[in-house]
Tab-separated table of C-alpha atoms and ligand atoms in Angstrom:
chain	number	residue	atom	x	y	z
G	1	UNK	CA	61.606	10.578	177.310
G	2	UNK	CA	62.692	7.309	175.750
G	3	UNK	CA	61.174	3.931	176.428
G	4	UNK	CA	63.844	2.002	174.568
G	5	UNK	CA	65.658	-0.810	176.385
G	6	UNK	CA	69.247	0.142	177.057
G	7	UNK	CA	72.147	-2.122	177.882
G	8	UNK	CA	73.782	-1.442	181.250
G	9	UNK	CA	76.788	0.074	179.445
G	10	UNK	CA	74.608	2.391	177.339
G	11	UNK	CA	72.726	3.523	180.441
G	12	UNK	CA	75.975	4.070	182.318
G	13	UNK	CA	77.510	6.076	179.478
G	14	UNK	CA	74.446	8.293	179.210
G	15	UNK	CA	74.210	8.737	182.964
G	16	UNK	CA	77.888	9.621	183.270
G	17	UNK	CA	77.546	12.155	180.436
G	18	UNK	CA	74.718	13.840	182.325
G	19	UNK	CA	76.663	13.901	185.608
G	20	UNK	CA	79.015	16.832	186.066
G	21	UNK	CA	81.705	16.908	188.712
G	22	UNK	CA	81.766	19.367	191.607
G	23	UNK	CA	84.446	22.031	191.262
G	24	UNK	CA	84.557	23.604	194.735
G	25	UNK	CA	87.794	22.829	196.509
G	26	UNK	CA	88.617	22.751	200.197
G	27	UNK	CA	91.779	22.203	202.173
G	28	UNK	CA	91.647	19.406	204.741
G	29	UNK	CA	94.056	17.735	207.127
G	30	UNK	CA	95.564	14.532	205.748
G	31	UNK	CA	93.982	12.865	208.781
G	32	UNK	CA	90.545	13.794	207.385
G	33	UNK	CA	91.317	13.017	203.750
G	34	UNK	CA	90.747	9.258	203.630
G	35	UNK	CA	88.275	8.429	200.817
G	36	UNK	CA	88.248	12.045	199.563
G	37	UNK	CA	89.020	13.078	195.984
G	38	UNK	CA	92.260	14.910	195.314
G	39	UNK	CA	91.713	18.296	193.628
G	40	UNK	CA	95.335	19.002	192.636
G	41	UNK	CA	98.264	17.145	191.100
G	42	UNK	CA	100.870	16.414	193.750
G	43	UNK	CA	104.462	17.083	192.681
G	44	UNK	CA	107.344	16.003	194.898
G	45	UNK	CA	109.470	18.694	196.502
G	46	UNK	CA	111.370	16.356	198.796
G	47	UNK	CA	113.671	13.517	197.717
G	48	UNK	CA	112.764	10.227	199.389
G	49	UNK	CA	115.016	9.042	200.846
G	50	UNK	CA	116.850	12.369	201.222
G	51	UNK	CA	120.247	10.638	201.473
G	52	UNK	CA	121.763	7.181	200.975
G	53	UNK	CA	120.712	5.126	203.983
G	54	UNK	CA	121.015	1.654	205.342
G	55	UNK	CA	118.358	-0.931	204.507
G	56	UNK	CA	119.536	-3.177	207.370
G	57	UNK	CA	120.867	-3.182	210.862
G	58	UNK	CA	124.538	-4.028	210.219
G	59	UNK	CA	127.958	-2.601	209.467
G	60	UNK	CA	128.817	0.056	206.886
G	61	UNK	CA	131.982	-0.934	205.030
G	62	UNK	CA	133.931	-0.142	201.888
G	63	UNK	CA	134.087	-3.160	199.577
G	64	UNK	CA	137.175	-1.891	197.714
G	65	UNK	CA	139.091	-1.481	200.975
G	66	UNK	CA	138.030	-4.980	202.035
G	67	UNK	CA	139.353	-6.376	198.771
G	68	UNK	CA	142.543	-4.341	198.903
G	69	UNK	CA	143.509	-5.343	202.449
G	70	UNK	CA	142.184	-8.863	202.108
G	71	UNK	CA	141.238	-8.698	205.783
G	72	UNK	CA	137.781	-9.477	207.058
G	73	UNK	CA	138.577	-8.212	210.549
G	74	UNK	CA	137.589	-4.594	211.068
G	75	UNK	CA	137.866	-2.115	213.881
G	76	UNK	CA	134.668	-0.403	215.047
G	77	UNK	CA	134.800	3.306	214.107
G	78	UNK	CA	131.490	4.303	215.680
G	79	UNK	CA	127.761	3.683	215.821
G	80	UNK	CA	125.177	5.472	213.633
G	81	UNK	CA	121.568	5.187	214.700
G	82	UNK	CA	118.542	6.541	212.773
G	83	UNK	CA	118.291	10.299	213.293
G	84	UNK	CA	122.063	10.930	213.472
G	85	UNK	CA	124.922	11.194	211.004
G	86	UNK	CA	128.604	10.134	211.224
G	87	UNK	CA	130.815	13.208	211.582
G	88	UNK	CA	133.885	11.597	209.965
G	89	UNK	CA	134.257	9.533	206.777
G	90	UNK	CA	134.801	5.787	207.088
G	91	UNK	CA	138.485	4.906	207.424
G	92	UNK	CA	140.302	1.961	205.854
G	93	UNK	CA	140.239	-1.177	208.025
G	94	UNK	CA	137.223	0.074	209.959
G	95	UNK	CA	133.429	-0.293	209.970
G	96	UNK	CA	130.582	1.781	211.350
G	97	UNK	CA	127.828	-0.064	213.134
G	98	UNK	CA	124.685	1.279	211.432
G	99	UNK	CA	120.949	0.914	212.018
G	100	UNK	CA	118.163	0.702	209.447
G	101	UNK	CA	117.326	4.134	208.026
G	102	UNK	CA	120.512	5.832	209.260
G	103	UNK	CA	122.592	7.820	206.717
G	104	UNK	CA	125.460	5.845	205.223
G	105	UNK	CA	128.783	7.534	206.132
G	106	UNK	CA	131.081	8.960	203.437
G	107	UNK	CA	133.484	6.380	201.975
G	108	UNK	CA	131.172	3.452	202.809
G	109	UNK	CA	129.578	1.726	199.811
G	110	UNK	CA	127.802	-1.276	201.348
G	111	UNK	CA	126.202	-2.527	204.518
G	112	UNK	CA	126.807	-6.049	205.828
G	113	UNK	CA	123.803	-7.316	207.712
G	114	UNK	CA	124.418	-8.161	211.383
G	115	UNK	CA	123.585	-11.809	210.675
G	116	UNK	CA	126.652	-12.043	208.381
G	117	UNK	CA	129.092	-10.754	211.019
G	118	UNK	CA	130.478	-11.766	214.377
G	119	UNK	CA	132.463	-9.983	217.061
G	120	UNK	CA	135.813	-11.059	218.463
G	121	UNK	CA	137.915	-9.087	220.948
G	122	UNK	CA	136.070	-5.878	220.127
G	123	UNK	CA	136.677	-6.397	216.408
G	124	UNK	CA	134.068	-7.090	213.737
G	125	UNK	CA	134.471	-10.171	211.595
G	126	UNK	CA	132.820	-10.030	208.187
G	127	UNK	CA	131.685	-13.593	207.471
G	128	UNK	CA	130.184	-12.826	204.106
G	129	UNK	CA	131.592	-9.962	202.044
G	130	UNK	CA	128.918	-7.705	200.574
G	131	UNK	CA	128.670	-6.615	196.969
G	132	UNK	CA	129.145	-2.914	196.233
G	133	UNK	CA	125.912	-0.976	197.066
G	134	UNK	CA	124.405	-3.949	198.892
G	135	UNK	CA	121.803	-2.975	201.510
G	136	UNK	CA	122.038	0.720	200.670
G	137	UNK	CA	118.875	2.610	199.750
G	138	UNK	CA	120.035	5.316	197.353
G	139	UNK	CA	119.031	8.954	197.742
G	140	UNK	CA	115.818	9.738	195.760
G	141	UNK	CA	115.458	6.126	194.684
G	142	UNK	CA	111.774	6.126	195.691
G	143	UNK	CA	110.813	9.729	194.912
G	144	UNK	CA	112.818	12.501	193.241
G	145	UNK	CA	111.940	16.199	193.433
G	146	UNK	CA	109.755	17.107	190.446
G	147	UNK	CA	108.116	13.674	190.135
G	148	UNK	CA	104.320	13.771	189.785
G	149	UNK	CA	103.206	11.587	192.653
G	150	UNK	CA	99.416	11.718	192.528
G	151	UNK	CA	96.961	12.987	189.988
G	152	UNK	CA	93.967	15.210	190.462
G	153	UNK	CA	90.871	13.024	190.639
G	154	UNK	CA	92.505	10.277	192.720
G	155	UNK	CA	90.377	8.807	195.483
G	156	UNK	CA	92.798	8.791	198.376
G	157	UNK	CA	93.304	5.989	200.843
G	158	UNK	CA	95.947	5.149	203.458
G	159	UNK	CA	98.715	4.617	200.895
G	160	UNK	CA	98.175	7.979	199.166
G	161	UNK	CA	98.037	9.833	202.467
G	162	UNK	CA	101.261	8.180	203.604
G	163	UNK	CA	102.879	9.446	200.418
G	164	UNK	CA	101.688	13.006	201.123
G	165	UNK	CA	102.940	12.720	204.672
G	166	UNK	CA	106.347	11.521	203.434
G	167	UNK	CA	106.504	14.795	201.488
G	168	UNK	CA	105.963	16.755	204.668
G	169	UNK	CA	102.420	17.752	203.713
G	170	UNK	CA	99.877	17.836	206.541
G	171	UNK	CA	96.999	19.246	204.469
G	172	UNK	CA	95.692	18.554	200.994
G	173	UNK	CA	93.224	20.118	198.555
G	174	UNK	CA	90.157	17.979	197.916
G	175	UNK	CA	86.834	18.501	196.167
G	176	UNK	CA	84.050	19.410	198.535
G	177	UNK	CA	81.835	16.574	199.669
G	178	UNK	CA	78.968	15.756	197.352
G	179	UNK	CA	75.557	16.405	198.930
G	180	UNK	CA	73.259	13.493	198.228
G	181	UNK	CA	69.593	13.291	199.185
G	182	UNK	CA	67.813	9.984	199.644
G	183	UNK	CA	64.053	9.471	199.711
G	184	UNK	CA	61.679	6.518	199.616
G	185	UNK	CA	58.392	7.139	197.799
G	186	UNK	CA	55.292	5.053	198.362
G	187	UNK	CA	52.014	5.493	200.254
G	188	UNK	CA	52.326	1.923	201.508
G	189	UNK	CA	55.614	2.585	203.330
G	190	UNK	CA	55.967	2.795	207.106
G	191	UNK	CA	59.130	4.045	208.749
G	192	UNK	CA	61.099	1.451	210.723
G	193	UNK	CA	60.530	2.168	214.402
G	194	UNK	CA	56.985	3.409	213.806
G	195	UNK	CA	53.738	1.530	214.183
G	196	UNK	CA	52.739	0.017	210.893
G	197	UNK	CA	49.151	0.327	209.666
G	198	UNK	CA	47.478	-2.784	208.366
G	199	UNK	CA	47.905	-1.686	204.755
G	200	UNK	CA	51.556	-0.757	205.122
G	201	UNK	CA	54.941	-2.465	204.798
G	202	UNK	CA	58.122	-1.387	206.515
G	203	UNK	CA	60.341	0.650	204.252
G	204	UNK	CA	63.784	-0.836	203.531
G	205	UNK	CA	65.425	0.984	200.616
G	206	UNK	CA	66.566	4.229	202.214
G	207	UNK	CA	68.941	2.624	204.682
G	208	UNK	CA	70.309	0.369	201.921
G	209	UNK	CA	70.968	3.239	199.525
G	210	UNK	CA	72.446	5.345	202.343
G	211	UNK	CA	74.781	2.533	203.392
G	212	UNK	CA	75.979	1.957	199.837
G	213	UNK	CA	76.621	5.700	199.417
G	214	UNK	CA	78.282	6.120	202.821
G	215	UNK	CA	81.123	4.003	201.412
G	216	UNK	CA	81.647	6.790	198.860
G	217	UNK	CA	82.032	9.362	201.641
G	218	UNK	CA	79.232	11.699	200.581
G	219	UNK	CA	77.239	14.085	202.759
G	220	UNK	CA	73.877	12.343	203.049
G	221	UNK	CA	70.580	14.109	203.585
G	222	UNK	CA	67.689	11.846	204.469
G	223	UNK	CA	64.377	13.099	203.046
G	224	UNK	CA	62.455	10.273	204.698
G	225	UNK	CA	59.364	8.737	203.171
G	226	UNK	CA	57.032	10.620	200.840
G	227	UNK	CA	53.593	9.427	199.791
G	228	UNK	CA	52.568	8.828	196.189
G	229	UNK	CA	50.918	12.180	195.999
G	230	UNK	CA	51.659	14.818	193.374
G	231	UNK	CA	51.641	17.793	195.743
G	232	UNK	CA	54.006	16.141	198.255
G	233	UNK	CA	56.337	14.907	195.522
G	234	UNK	CA	56.445	18.311	193.815
G	235	UNK	CA	57.314	19.971	197.132
G	236	UNK	CA	59.962	17.322	197.830
G	237	UNK	CA	61.717	17.721	194.492
G	238	UNK	CA	61.700	21.536	194.636
G	239	UNK	CA	63.192	21.350	198.128
G	240	UNK	CA	65.795	18.790	197.015
G	241	UNK	CA	66.833	20.865	193.998
G	242	UNK	CA	67.748	23.652	196.457
G	243	UNK	CA	69.708	21.480	198.839
G	244	UNK	CA	71.528	18.610	197.139
G	245	UNK	CA	73.760	17.830	194.165
G	246	UNK	CA	72.133	14.457	193.613
G	247	UNK	CA	68.774	13.121	194.711
G	248	UNK	CA	68.258	9.373	194.823
G	249	UNK	CA	64.665	8.214	195.110
G	250	UNK	CA	63.187	4.761	195.193
G	251	UNK	CA	59.782	3.743	193.936
G	252	UNK	CA	57.203	5.365	191.701
G	253	UNK	CA	59.169	5.217	188.437
G	254	UNK	CA	57.272	2.366	186.882
G	255	UNK	CA	54.016	2.486	184.912
G	256	UNK	CA	51.564	2.089	187.803
G	257	UNK	CA	48.702	4.496	188.435
G	258	UNK	CA	50.492	6.094	191.398
G	259	UNK	CA	53.924	6.368	189.734
G	260	UNK	CA	54.268	10.164	189.588
G	261	UNK	CA	58.013	10.594	190.139
G	262	UNK	CA	59.096	10.887	186.532
G	263	UNK	CA	56.181	13.121	185.484
G	264	UNK	CA	56.893	15.599	188.251
G	265	UNK	CA	60.621	15.741	187.500
G	266	UNK	CA	59.742	16.264	183.829
G	267	UNK	CA	57.403	19.093	184.791
G	268	UNK	CA	60.018	20.816	186.997
G	269	UNK	CA	63.077	20.073	184.883
G	270	UNK	CA	63.959	17.324	182.454
G	271	UNK	CA	63.788	13.568	182.607
G	272	UNK	CA	65.005	10.574	180.707
G	273	UNK	CA	63.347	7.325	181.569
G	274	UNK	CA	64.917	4.059	180.606
G	275	UNK	CA	64.195	0.448	180.732
G	276	UNK	CA	67.574	-1.115	181.320
G	277	UNK	CA	68.113	-4.669	180.158
G	278	UNK	CA	69.187	-5.914	183.576
G	279	UNK	CA	67.491	-8.164	186.067
G	280	UNK	CA	66.734	-7.206	188.767
G	281	UNK	CA	66.417	-3.564	187.803
G	282	UNK	CA	64.648	-2.450	184.660
G	283	UNK	CA	63.039	0.947	185.323
G	284	UNK	CA	65.495	3.736	185.996
G	285	UNK	CA	64.796	7.454	185.708
G	286	UNK	CA	67.507	10.047	185.266
G	287	UNK	CA	66.574	13.689	185.471
G	288	UNK	CA	67.696	17.176	186.314
G	289	UNK	CA	66.051	20.084	188.096
G	290	UNK	CA	68.308	23.152	187.882
G	291	UNK	CA	71.713	21.703	188.794
G	292	UNK	CA	70.444	18.750	190.791
G	293	UNK	CA	70.656	15.335	189.208
G	294	UNK	CA	67.848	12.879	189.972
G	295	UNK	CA	68.262	9.120	190.014
G	296	UNK	CA	64.918	7.370	190.274
G	297	UNK	CA	65.398	3.754	191.290
G	298	UNK	CA	62.757	1.041	191.181
G	299	UNK	CA	60.976	0.478	194.496
G	300	UNK	CA	61.509	-3.211	194.603
G	301	UNK	CA	64.186	-3.652	197.311
G	302	UNK	CA	66.404	-6.079	195.409
G	303	UNK	CA	66.180	-3.914	192.269
G	304	UNK	CA	66.957	-0.737	194.167
G	305	UNK	CA	69.956	-2.427	195.807
G	306	UNK	CA	71.360	-3.672	192.491
G	307	UNK	CA	70.742	-0.436	190.545
G	308	UNK	CA	72.238	1.644	193.382
G	309	UNK	CA	75.420	-0.400	193.131
G	310	UNK	CA	75.598	-0.625	189.339
G	311	UNK	CA	74.420	2.855	188.338
G	312	UNK	CA	74.244	5.287	191.234
G	313	UNK	CA	77.718	4.545	192.638
G	314	UNK	CA	79.535	5.326	189.354
G	315	UNK	CA	77.449	8.498	188.905
G	316	UNK	CA	78.367	9.601	192.428
G	317	UNK	CA	82.053	8.858	191.880
G	318	UNK	CA	82.096	10.967	188.707
G	319	UNK	CA	80.281	13.859	190.425
G	320	UNK	CA	82.727	13.740	193.325
G	321	UNK	CA	85.504	14.494	190.828
G	322	UNK	CA	86.995	11.006	190.677
G	323	UNK	CA	88.784	10.714	187.345
G	324	UNK	CA	88.696	6.991	186.833
G	325	UNK	CA	85.895	4.552	187.319
G	326	UNK	CA	86.615	0.866	187.688
G	327	UNK	CA	83.653	-1.431	187.290
G	328	UNK	CA	83.028	-3.587	190.374
G	329	UNK	CA	85.470	-6.464	190.624
G	330	UNK	CA	84.304	-9.703	189.030
G	331	UNK	CA	86.059	-13.061	188.856
G	332	UNK	CA	85.609	-16.310	186.938
G	333	UNK	CA	83.783	-19.108	188.710
G	334	UNK	CA	82.486	-22.544	187.839
G	335	UNK	CA	78.732	-22.895	188.084
G	336	UNK	CA	77.602	-25.759	190.341
G	337	UNK	CA	73.903	-25.951	189.421
G	338	UNK	CA	72.251	-25.946	185.989
G	339	UNK	CA	70.239	-22.919	184.990
G	340	UNK	CA	67.582	-22.243	182.390
G	341	UNK	CA	66.034	-18.849	181.756
G	342	UNK	CA	64.564	-16.530	179.134
G	343	UNK	CA	67.432	-14.715	177.357
G	344	UNK	CA	67.294	-10.961	176.808
G	345	UNK	CA	68.410	-9.174	179.963
G	346	UNK	CA	71.683	-9.350	181.823
G	347	UNK	CA	70.870	-11.208	184.986
G	348	UNK	CA	72.565	-10.481	188.298
G	349	UNK	CA	71.585	-13.613	190.149
G	350	UNK	CA	71.944	-13.859	193.894
G	351	UNK	CA	74.406	-16.662	194.603
G	352	UNK	CA	77.065	-18.009	196.947
G	353	UNK	CA	80.672	-18.367	195.909
G	354	UNK	CA	83.183	-20.632	197.672
G	355	UNK	CA	86.792	-21.576	196.976
G	356	UNK	CA	87.342	-25.269	196.265
G	357	UNK	CA	90.386	-27.322	197.315
G	358	UNK	CA	92.205	-26.256	194.120
G	359	UNK	CA	91.731	-22.602	195.015
G	360	UNK	CA	89.160	-22.005	192.264
G	361	UNK	CA	85.824	-20.287	192.770
G	362	UNK	CA	82.612	-22.258	192.566
G	363	UNK	CA	79.260	-20.513	192.435
G	364	UNK	CA	75.761	-21.725	193.218
G	365	UNK	CA	72.855	-19.448	192.300
G	366	UNK	CA	69.773	-19.531	194.517
G	367	UNK	CA	66.692	-21.299	193.238
G	368	UNK	CA	64.429	-18.335	193.948
G	369	UNK	CA	65.522	-15.247	192.080
G	370	UNK	CA	62.388	-13.174	192.604
G	371	UNK	CA	63.373	-9.539	192.959
G	372	UNK	CA	60.872	-9.227	195.808
G	373	UNK	CA	62.804	-11.683	197.980
G	374	UNK	CA	64.979	-9.582	200.299
G	375	UNK	CA	66.473	-12.578	202.091
G	376	UNK	CA	68.084	-13.649	198.818
G	377	UNK	CA	70.544	-10.756	199.157
G	378	UNK	CA	71.444	-11.410	202.760
G	379	UNK	CA	72.012	-15.097	202.104
G	380	UNK	CA	74.109	-14.336	199.004
G	381	UNK	CA	77.756	-13.326	199.008
G	382	UNK	CA	77.923	-12.500	195.321
G	383	UNK	CA	75.963	-11.684	192.201
G	384	UNK	CA	76.390	-14.175	189.401
G	385	UNK	CA	76.272	-12.504	185.995
G	386	UNK	CA	74.333	-14.214	183.220
G	387	UNK	CA	74.968	-12.465	179.877
G	388	UNK	CA	72.009	-11.181	177.833
G	389	UNK	CA	72.142	-13.879	175.151
G	390	UNK	CA	72.548	-16.880	177.457
G	391	UNK	CA	69.461	-18.968	178.164
G	392	UNK	CA	71.073	-22.080	179.573
G	393	UNK	CA	74.068	-22.855	181.767
G	394	UNK	CA	75.296	-26.314	182.732
G	395	UNK	CA	77.305	-27.509	185.715
G	396	UNK	CA	80.980	-26.828	184.985
G	397	UNK	CA	80.393	-23.771	182.768
G	398	UNK	CA	82.404	-20.657	183.564
G	399	UNK	CA	80.564	-17.517	184.619
G	400	UNK	CA	81.539	-14.149	186.030
G	401	UNK	CA	80.700	-13.402	189.658
G	402	UNK	CA	80.753	-10.092	191.492
G	403	UNK	CA	81.504	-10.446	195.212
G	404	UNK	CA	79.119	-8.306	197.263
G	405	UNK	CA	81.873	-7.454	199.727
G	406	UNK	CA	85.520	-7.533	198.786
O	501	AMP	P1	57.240	0.716	192.857
O	501	AMP	O1	58.555	0.797	192.148
O	501	AMP	O2	56.905	1.968	193.592
O	501	AMP	O3	56.170	0.281	191.917
O	501	AMP	O4	57.378	-0.425	193.961
O	501	AMP	C1	57.604	-1.776	193.602
O	501	AMP	C2	57.468	-2.679	194.803
O	501	AMP	O5	58.458	-2.356	195.771
O	501	AMP	C3	56.159	-2.552	195.546
O	501	AMP	O6	55.800	-3.829	196.005
O	501	AMP	C4	56.461	-1.624	196.704
O	501	AMP	O7	55.610	-1.809	197.787
O	501	AMP	C5	57.866	-2.020	197.031
O	501	AMP	N1	58.610	-0.902	197.584
O	501	AMP	C6	58.704	0.337	197.060
O	501	AMP	N2	59.487	1.112	197.806
O	501	AMP	C7	59.906	0.348	198.832
O	501	AMP	C8	60.755	0.593	199.956
O	501	AMP	N3	61.334	1.777	200.150
O	501	AMP	N4	60.969	-0.427	200.826
O	501	AMP	C9	60.380	-1.623	200.631
O	501	AMP	N5	59.595	-1.913	199.587
O	501	AMP	C10	59.345	-0.937	198.701
O	502	MG	MG1	55.263	2.668	194.517
């Protein structure tokens, strides 16, 4: 167990090293695969498009024939709509009317868009001659057979699933869903919806952690609230190690008299306990019982919210089999209020960001940054990042801000 202060990056690296990805694979419909992790490389076996086709509603012509005859008046040879094919090649002096997506007939090498034509006595007048290949989407110009389209470990969204569908695939192999348990520890906690005793507060972390993790598309198991009691906690963690891949707890990881979480995980398995140089945050416990990884978050609601986003989400993504992790998006903003603080930890200050008339972001941190103040998160729309070594910021300085919701 180490009590050294770690930077967020050091903690993340160590946590990701301890987190191993699931390997079980299942086949699901592409309609159920949004936000799932691809478990196979996808190689194209269909050319897209499968033949040269028209990019416009217009007329298929041959530019050489147009040049040779010098005539811009053409006879209509036929009409090709999407889903059909011309049964004869284009003849000299003629044009096929063609719709977007329809196969270009043999002998045609360009499509003139309708807007550049007119009709006169049943004949087509080309008002603007096309260049060779104009408005023709070439066979395989998007995807050619043999191309690697998607890599194992990709988190799939609409665009990836459309690509699979365009290959004729209606199912896809994905890693099984990660089973994640969530529990709030604390003898002072009352469940929302229940009657609260005089000595209790309503519990708020479980629903926050669950909501953050729902975005990752995990299978959540709610272990409810457990009192600060060694017997109950021991039973909880043994049960969790049988049922989930990851257990996320809040509370009881600090140095208080009733903070048993880390001792019990250490007794049943192994634990690393860190102080992370972030604010809000600080205590974070990472442990393992058998194959179950434990993330012990601080009980303070704002701290549990921030550490869930900064540490638990990347751990979950790695364990789901996602190959790449991108840190949450942050952008430059100009600070609109001066700030003084004690340097040392990286501060994630609750703040509001707005775009000014020049389209640049301006950020105003809240005056109260106490990590006990829940309303500071709801009123904020971003976290403003103050680097470890900075003790003072003045109006006009540039800082990084992390939007809470993209
Ligand atoms: P702890 O990390 O257990 O020392 O808790 C730190 C502070 O957060 C205490 O004031 C707790 O009452 C409070 N707290 C712990 N867990 C929760 C929770 N699930 N919901 C709301 N407050 C909590
Ligand atoms: Mg507690």
